[in-house]
mmCIF file of C-alpha atoms in Angstrom:
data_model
loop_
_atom_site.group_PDB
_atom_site.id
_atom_site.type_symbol
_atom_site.label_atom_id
_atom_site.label_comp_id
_atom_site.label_asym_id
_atom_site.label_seq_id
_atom_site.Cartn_x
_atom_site.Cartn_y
_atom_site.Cartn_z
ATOM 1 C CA UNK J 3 65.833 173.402 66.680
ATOM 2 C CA UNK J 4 64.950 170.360 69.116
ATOM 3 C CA UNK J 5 63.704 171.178 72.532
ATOM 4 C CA UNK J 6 66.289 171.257 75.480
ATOM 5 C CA UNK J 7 64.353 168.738 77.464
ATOM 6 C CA UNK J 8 65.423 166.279 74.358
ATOM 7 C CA UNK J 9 68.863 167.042 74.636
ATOM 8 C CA UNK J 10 68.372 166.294 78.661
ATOM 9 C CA UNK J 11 66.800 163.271 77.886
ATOM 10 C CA UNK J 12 69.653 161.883 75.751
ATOM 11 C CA UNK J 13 72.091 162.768 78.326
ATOM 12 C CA UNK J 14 70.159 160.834 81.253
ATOM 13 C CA UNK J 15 69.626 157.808 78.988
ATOM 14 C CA UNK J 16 73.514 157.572 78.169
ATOM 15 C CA UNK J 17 73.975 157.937 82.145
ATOM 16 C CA UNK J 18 71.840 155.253 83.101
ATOM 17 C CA UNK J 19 72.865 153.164 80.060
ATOM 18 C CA UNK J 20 76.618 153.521 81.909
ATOM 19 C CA UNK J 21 74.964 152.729 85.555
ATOM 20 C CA UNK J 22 73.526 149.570 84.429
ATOM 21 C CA UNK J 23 76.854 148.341 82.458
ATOM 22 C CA UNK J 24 79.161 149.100 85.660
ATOM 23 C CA UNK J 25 76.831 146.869 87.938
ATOM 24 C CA UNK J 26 76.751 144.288 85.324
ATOM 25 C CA UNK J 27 80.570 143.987 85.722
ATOM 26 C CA UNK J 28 80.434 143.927 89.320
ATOM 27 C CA UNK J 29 77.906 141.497 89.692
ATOM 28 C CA UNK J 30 79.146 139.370 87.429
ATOM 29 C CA UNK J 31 83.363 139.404 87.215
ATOM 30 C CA UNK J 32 86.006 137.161 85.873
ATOM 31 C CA UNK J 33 86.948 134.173 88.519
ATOM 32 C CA UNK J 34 90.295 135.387 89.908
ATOM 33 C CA UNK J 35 93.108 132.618 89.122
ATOM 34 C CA UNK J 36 93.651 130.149 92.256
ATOM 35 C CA UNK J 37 96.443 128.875 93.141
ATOM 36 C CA UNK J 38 97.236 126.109 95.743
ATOM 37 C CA UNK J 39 99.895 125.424 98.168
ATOM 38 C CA UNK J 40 97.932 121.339 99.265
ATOM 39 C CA UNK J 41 100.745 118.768 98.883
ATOM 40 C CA UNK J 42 98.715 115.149 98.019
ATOM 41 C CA UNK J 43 98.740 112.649 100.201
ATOM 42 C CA UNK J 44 101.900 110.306 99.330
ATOM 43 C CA UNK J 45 101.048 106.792 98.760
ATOM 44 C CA UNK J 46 103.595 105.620 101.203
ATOM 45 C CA UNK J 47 103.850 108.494 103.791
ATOM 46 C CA UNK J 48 107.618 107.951 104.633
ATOM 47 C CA UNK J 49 108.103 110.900 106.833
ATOM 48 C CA UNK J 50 110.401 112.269 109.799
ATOM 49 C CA UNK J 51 108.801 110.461 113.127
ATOM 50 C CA UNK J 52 106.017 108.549 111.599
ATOM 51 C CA UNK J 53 106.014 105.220 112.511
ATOM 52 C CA UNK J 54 103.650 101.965 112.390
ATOM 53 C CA UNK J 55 103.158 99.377 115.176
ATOM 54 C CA UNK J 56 102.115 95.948 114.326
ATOM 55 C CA UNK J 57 101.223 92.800 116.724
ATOM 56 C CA UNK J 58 100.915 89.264 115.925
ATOM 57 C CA UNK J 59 102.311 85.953 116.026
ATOM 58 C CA UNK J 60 105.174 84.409 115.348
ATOM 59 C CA UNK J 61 106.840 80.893 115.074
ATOM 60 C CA UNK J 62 110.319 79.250 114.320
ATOM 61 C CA UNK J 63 112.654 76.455 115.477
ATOM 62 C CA UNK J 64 116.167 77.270 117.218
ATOM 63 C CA UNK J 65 119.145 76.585 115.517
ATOM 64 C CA UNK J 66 119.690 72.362 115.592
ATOM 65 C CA UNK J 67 116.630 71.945 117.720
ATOM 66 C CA UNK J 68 113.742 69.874 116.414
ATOM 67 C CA UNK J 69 111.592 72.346 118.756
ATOM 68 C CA UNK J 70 109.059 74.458 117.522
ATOM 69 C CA UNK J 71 108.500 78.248 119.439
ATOM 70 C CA UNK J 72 106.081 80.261 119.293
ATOM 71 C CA UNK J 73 105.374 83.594 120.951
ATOM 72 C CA UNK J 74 103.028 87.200 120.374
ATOM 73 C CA UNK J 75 104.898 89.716 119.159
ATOM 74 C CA UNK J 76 104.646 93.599 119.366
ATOM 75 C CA UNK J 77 107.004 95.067 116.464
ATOM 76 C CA UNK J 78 107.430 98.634 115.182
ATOM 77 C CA UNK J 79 108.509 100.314 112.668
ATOM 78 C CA UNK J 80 109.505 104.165 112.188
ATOM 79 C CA UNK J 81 111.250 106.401 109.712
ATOM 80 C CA UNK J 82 114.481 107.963 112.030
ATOM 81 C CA UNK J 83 115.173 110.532 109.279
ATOM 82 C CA UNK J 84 114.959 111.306 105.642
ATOM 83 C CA UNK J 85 117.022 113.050 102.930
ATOM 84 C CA UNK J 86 117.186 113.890 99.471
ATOM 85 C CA UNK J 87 120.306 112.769 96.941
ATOM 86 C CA UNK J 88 119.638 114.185 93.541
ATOM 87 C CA UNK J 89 116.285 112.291 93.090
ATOM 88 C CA UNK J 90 116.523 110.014 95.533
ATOM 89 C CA UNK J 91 114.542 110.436 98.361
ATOM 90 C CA UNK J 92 115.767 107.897 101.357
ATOM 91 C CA UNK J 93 113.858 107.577 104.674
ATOM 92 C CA UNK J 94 116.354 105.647 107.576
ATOM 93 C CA UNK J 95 114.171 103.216 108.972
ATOM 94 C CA UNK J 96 113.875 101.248 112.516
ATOM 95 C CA UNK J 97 112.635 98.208 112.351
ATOM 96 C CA UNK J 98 110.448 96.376 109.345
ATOM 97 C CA UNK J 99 108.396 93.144 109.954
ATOM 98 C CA UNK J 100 110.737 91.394 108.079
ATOM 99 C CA UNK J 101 112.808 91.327 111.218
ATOM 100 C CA UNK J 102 110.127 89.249 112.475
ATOM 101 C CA UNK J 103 110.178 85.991 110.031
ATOM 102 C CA UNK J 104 113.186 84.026 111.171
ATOM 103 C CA UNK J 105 112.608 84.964 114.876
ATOM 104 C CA UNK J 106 114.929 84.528 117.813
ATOM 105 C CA UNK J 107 114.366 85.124 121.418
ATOM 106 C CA UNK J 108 115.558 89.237 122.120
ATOM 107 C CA UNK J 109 116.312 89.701 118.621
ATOM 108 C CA UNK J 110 116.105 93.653 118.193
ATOM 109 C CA UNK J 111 114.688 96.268 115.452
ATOM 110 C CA UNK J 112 116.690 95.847 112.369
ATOM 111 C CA UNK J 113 118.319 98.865 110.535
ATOM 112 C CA UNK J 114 116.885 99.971 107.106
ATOM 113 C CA UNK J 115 116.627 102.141 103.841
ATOM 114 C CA UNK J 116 113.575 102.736 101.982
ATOM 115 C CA UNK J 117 114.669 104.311 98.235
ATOM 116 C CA UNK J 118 112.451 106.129 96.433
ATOM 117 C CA UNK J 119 114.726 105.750 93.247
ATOM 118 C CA UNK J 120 111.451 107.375 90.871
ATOM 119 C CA UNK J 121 108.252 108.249 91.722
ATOM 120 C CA UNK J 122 106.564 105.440 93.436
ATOM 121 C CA UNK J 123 108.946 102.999 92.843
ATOM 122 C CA UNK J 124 110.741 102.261 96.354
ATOM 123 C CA UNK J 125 113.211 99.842 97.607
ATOM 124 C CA UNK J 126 114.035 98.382 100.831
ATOM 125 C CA UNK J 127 117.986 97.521 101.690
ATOM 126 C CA UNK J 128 118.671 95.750 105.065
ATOM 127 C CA UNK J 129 120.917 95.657 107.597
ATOM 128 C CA UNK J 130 124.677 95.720 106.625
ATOM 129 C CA UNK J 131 123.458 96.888 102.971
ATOM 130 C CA UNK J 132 121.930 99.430 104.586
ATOM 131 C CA UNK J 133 124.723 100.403 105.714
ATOM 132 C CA UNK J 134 126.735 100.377 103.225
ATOM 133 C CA UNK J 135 124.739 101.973 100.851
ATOM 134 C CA UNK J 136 124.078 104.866 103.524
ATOM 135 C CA UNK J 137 127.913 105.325 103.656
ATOM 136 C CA UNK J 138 127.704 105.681 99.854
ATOM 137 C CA UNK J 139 124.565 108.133 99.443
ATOM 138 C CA UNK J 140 126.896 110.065 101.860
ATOM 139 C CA UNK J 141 129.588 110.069 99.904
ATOM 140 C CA UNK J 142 129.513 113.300 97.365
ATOM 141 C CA UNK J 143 132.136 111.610 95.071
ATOM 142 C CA UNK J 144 129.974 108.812 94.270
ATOM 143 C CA UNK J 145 127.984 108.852 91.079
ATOM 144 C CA UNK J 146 125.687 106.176 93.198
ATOM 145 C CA UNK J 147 126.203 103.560 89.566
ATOM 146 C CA UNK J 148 124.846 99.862 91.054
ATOM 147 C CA UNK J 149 123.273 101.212 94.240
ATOM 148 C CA UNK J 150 120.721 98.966 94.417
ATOM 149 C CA UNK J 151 119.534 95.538 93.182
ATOM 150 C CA UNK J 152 116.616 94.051 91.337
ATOM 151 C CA UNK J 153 115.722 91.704 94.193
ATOM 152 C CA UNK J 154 115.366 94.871 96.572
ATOM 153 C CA UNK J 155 112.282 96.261 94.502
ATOM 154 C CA UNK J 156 109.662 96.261 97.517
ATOM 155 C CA UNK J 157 106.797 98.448 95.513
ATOM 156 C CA UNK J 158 106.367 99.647 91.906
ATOM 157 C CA UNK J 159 103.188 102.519 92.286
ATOM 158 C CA UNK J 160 100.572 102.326 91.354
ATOM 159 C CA UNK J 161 99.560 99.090 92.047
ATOM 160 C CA UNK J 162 96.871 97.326 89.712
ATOM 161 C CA UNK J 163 95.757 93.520 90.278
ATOM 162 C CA UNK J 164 97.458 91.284 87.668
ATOM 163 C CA UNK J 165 100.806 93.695 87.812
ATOM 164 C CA UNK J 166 103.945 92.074 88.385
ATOM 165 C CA UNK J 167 107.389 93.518 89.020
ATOM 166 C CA UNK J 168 110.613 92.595 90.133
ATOM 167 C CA UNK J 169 114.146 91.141 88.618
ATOM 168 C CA UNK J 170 113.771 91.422 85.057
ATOM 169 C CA UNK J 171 115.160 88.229 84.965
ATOM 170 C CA UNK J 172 112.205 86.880 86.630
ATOM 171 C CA UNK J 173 108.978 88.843 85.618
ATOM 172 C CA UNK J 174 108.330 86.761 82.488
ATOM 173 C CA UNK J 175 107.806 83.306 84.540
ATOM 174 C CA UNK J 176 105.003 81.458 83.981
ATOM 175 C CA UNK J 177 104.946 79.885 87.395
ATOM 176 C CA UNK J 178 104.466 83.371 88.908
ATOM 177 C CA UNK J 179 107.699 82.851 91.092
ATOM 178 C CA UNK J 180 110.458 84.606 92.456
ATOM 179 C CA UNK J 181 109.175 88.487 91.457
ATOM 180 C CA UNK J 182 106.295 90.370 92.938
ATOM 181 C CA UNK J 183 102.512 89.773 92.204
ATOM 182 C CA UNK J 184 99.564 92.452 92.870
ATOM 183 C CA UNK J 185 96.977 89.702 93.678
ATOM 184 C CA UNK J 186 93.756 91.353 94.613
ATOM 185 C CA UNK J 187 92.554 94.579 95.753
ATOM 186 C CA UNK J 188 89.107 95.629 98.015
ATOM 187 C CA UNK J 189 87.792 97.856 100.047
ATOM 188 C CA UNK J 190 88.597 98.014 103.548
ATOM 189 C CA UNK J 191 87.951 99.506 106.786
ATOM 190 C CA UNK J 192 91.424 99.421 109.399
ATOM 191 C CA UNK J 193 90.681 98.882 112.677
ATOM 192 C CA UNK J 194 94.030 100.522 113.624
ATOM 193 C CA UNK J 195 94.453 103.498 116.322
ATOM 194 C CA UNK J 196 95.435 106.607 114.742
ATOM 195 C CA UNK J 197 93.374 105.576 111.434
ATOM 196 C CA UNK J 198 89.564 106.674 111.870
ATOM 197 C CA UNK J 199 87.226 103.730 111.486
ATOM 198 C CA UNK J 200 84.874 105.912 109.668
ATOM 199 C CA UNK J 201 87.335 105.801 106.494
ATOM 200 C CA UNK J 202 87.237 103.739 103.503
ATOM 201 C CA UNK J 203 90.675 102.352 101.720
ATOM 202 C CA UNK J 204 91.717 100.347 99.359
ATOM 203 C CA UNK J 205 94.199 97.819 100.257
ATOM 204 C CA UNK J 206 96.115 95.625 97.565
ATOM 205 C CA UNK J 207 97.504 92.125 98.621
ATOM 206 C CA UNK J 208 100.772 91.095 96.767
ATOM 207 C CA UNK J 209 102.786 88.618 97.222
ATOM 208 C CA UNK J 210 106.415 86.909 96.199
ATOM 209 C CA UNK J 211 106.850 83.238 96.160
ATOM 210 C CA UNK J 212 110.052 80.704 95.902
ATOM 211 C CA UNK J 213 110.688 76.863 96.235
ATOM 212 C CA UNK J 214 111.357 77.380 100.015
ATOM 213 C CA UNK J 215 108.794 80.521 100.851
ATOM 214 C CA UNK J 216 106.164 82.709 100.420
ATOM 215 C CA UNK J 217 105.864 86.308 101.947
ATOM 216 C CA UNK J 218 102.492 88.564 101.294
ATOM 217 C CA UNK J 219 102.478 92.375 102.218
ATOM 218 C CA UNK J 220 98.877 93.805 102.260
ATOM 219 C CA UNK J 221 99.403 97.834 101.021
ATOM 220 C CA UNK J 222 96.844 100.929 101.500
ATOM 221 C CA UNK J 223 98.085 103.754 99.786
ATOM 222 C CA UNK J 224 98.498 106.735 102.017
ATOM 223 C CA UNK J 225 98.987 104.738 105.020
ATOM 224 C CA UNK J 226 101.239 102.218 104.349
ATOM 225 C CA UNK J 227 101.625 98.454 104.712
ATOM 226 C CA UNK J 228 98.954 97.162 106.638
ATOM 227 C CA UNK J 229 99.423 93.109 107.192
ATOM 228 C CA UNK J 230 102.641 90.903 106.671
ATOM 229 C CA UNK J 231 102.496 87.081 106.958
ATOM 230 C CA UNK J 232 105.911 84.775 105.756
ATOM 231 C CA UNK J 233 105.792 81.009 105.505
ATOM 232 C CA UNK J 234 108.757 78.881 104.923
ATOM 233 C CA UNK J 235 108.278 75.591 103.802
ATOM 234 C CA UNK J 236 110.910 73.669 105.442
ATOM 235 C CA UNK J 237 112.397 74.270 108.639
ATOM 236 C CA UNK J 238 109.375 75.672 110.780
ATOM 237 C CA UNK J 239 108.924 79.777 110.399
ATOM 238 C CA UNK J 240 105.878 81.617 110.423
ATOM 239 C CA UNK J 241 105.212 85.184 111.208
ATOM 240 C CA UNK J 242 101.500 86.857 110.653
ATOM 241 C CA UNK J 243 101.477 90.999 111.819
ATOM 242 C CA UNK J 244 99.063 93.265 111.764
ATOM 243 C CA UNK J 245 99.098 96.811 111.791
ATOM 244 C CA UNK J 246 97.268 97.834 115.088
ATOM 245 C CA UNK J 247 98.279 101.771 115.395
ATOM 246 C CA UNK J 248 99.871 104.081 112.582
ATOM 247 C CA UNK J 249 101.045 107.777 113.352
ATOM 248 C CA UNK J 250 102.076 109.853 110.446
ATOM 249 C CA UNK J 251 104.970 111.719 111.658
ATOM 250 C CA UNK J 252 105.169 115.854 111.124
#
């Protein structure tokens, strides 16, 4: 027969063999499954009350006057409202510094649409096509067929330097003309209010050319567009903004 203290002994040994395995598995658990609720940062932030304010100058030549103007200009730009239409997302816009390149003494914010029709690709329709096409994204009987048009394709995301988008009519030109070009990209620093200084972006320069003009939007993801400049070769008008103070809205 085998001493009691033996049969002790076995018991403690099991016991402490138990101790040490139940503060290996608390000192060393599974990693609980995390889950997020962080929504990206869009690359063009078009939300409720956000708005952009850019300041330059401008030039152009009244209507049968061989007289050229030229004045600063303050011009800003903010998203009124935005709504969802299957999977259109639209943001109503005030003013675009488009308004600025055939300038007139008092002329006043224009009205506009931004369409995102699919993810990053947006579209800009003006004025009374704004209009009209609000009426019809409205309008729950519409199957929205022809809604918008090639030549309103503002920004195909992500942008990449040699991309080119546009009409499909015209993206296969070898002159480069009449359809968006992603020129460059670099890194910037925007000495803008509401931006911090401290911050590095990347800002892409495109640009889309004709016989009579050429317009170049400069484009930092996250923030927005950050420089416009139009040139028409003719009759005098020139228009060079600058995005001086950005506020992103709610």
């Amino acid at each position: 027969m085998k001493p009691k203290w033996l049969f002790f002994l076995a018991i403690l040994t099991l016991i402490l063999l138990g101790v040490r395995e139940v503060t290996q598995v608390q000192k060393d658990p599974s990693p609980p499954a995390t889950f997020t609720t962080e929504t990206p940062d869009r690359d063009f932030p078009l939300v409720p009350g956000s708005y952009w304010v850019y300041e330059g100058m401008t030039q152009w030549m009244p209507p049968n006057s061989g007289e050229v103007k030229q004045t600063p200009i303050t011009w800003k730009m903010e998203v009124v409202d935005t709504f969802e239409r299957g999977p259109l997302k639209v943001a109503i816009l005030k003013g675009y510094p488009a308004d600025v390149a055939w300038y007139s003494e008092g002329k006043e914010r224009g009205d506009h649409l931004i369409i995102e029709v699919s993810p990053g690709r947006f579209y800009l329709v003006s004025d009374d096509r704004a209009r009209q096409v609000l009426q019809r994204l409205t309008d729950e009987a519409d199957v929205l067929v022809n809604l918008v048009e090639d030549l309103e394709l503002l920004l195909d995301l992500p942008l990449i330097p040699g991309k080119v988008f546009g009409s499909s009519e015209q993206i296969t030109r070898l002159d480069g003309g009449y359809r968006w070009n992603v020129e460059t990209s670099e890194p910037v620093g925007l000495d803008a209010e509401g931006i911090s200084s401290r911050e590095g972006h990347i800002q892409y320069h495109l640009t889309f050319r004709t016989a009579p003009d050429l317009m170049s939007i400069y484009f930092v993801p996250g923030i927005g567009i950050t420089r416009y400049q139009y040139q028409h070769h003719g009759a005098i008008a020139e228009t060079d903004l600058k995005l001086i103070e950005y506020y992103p809205g709610n």
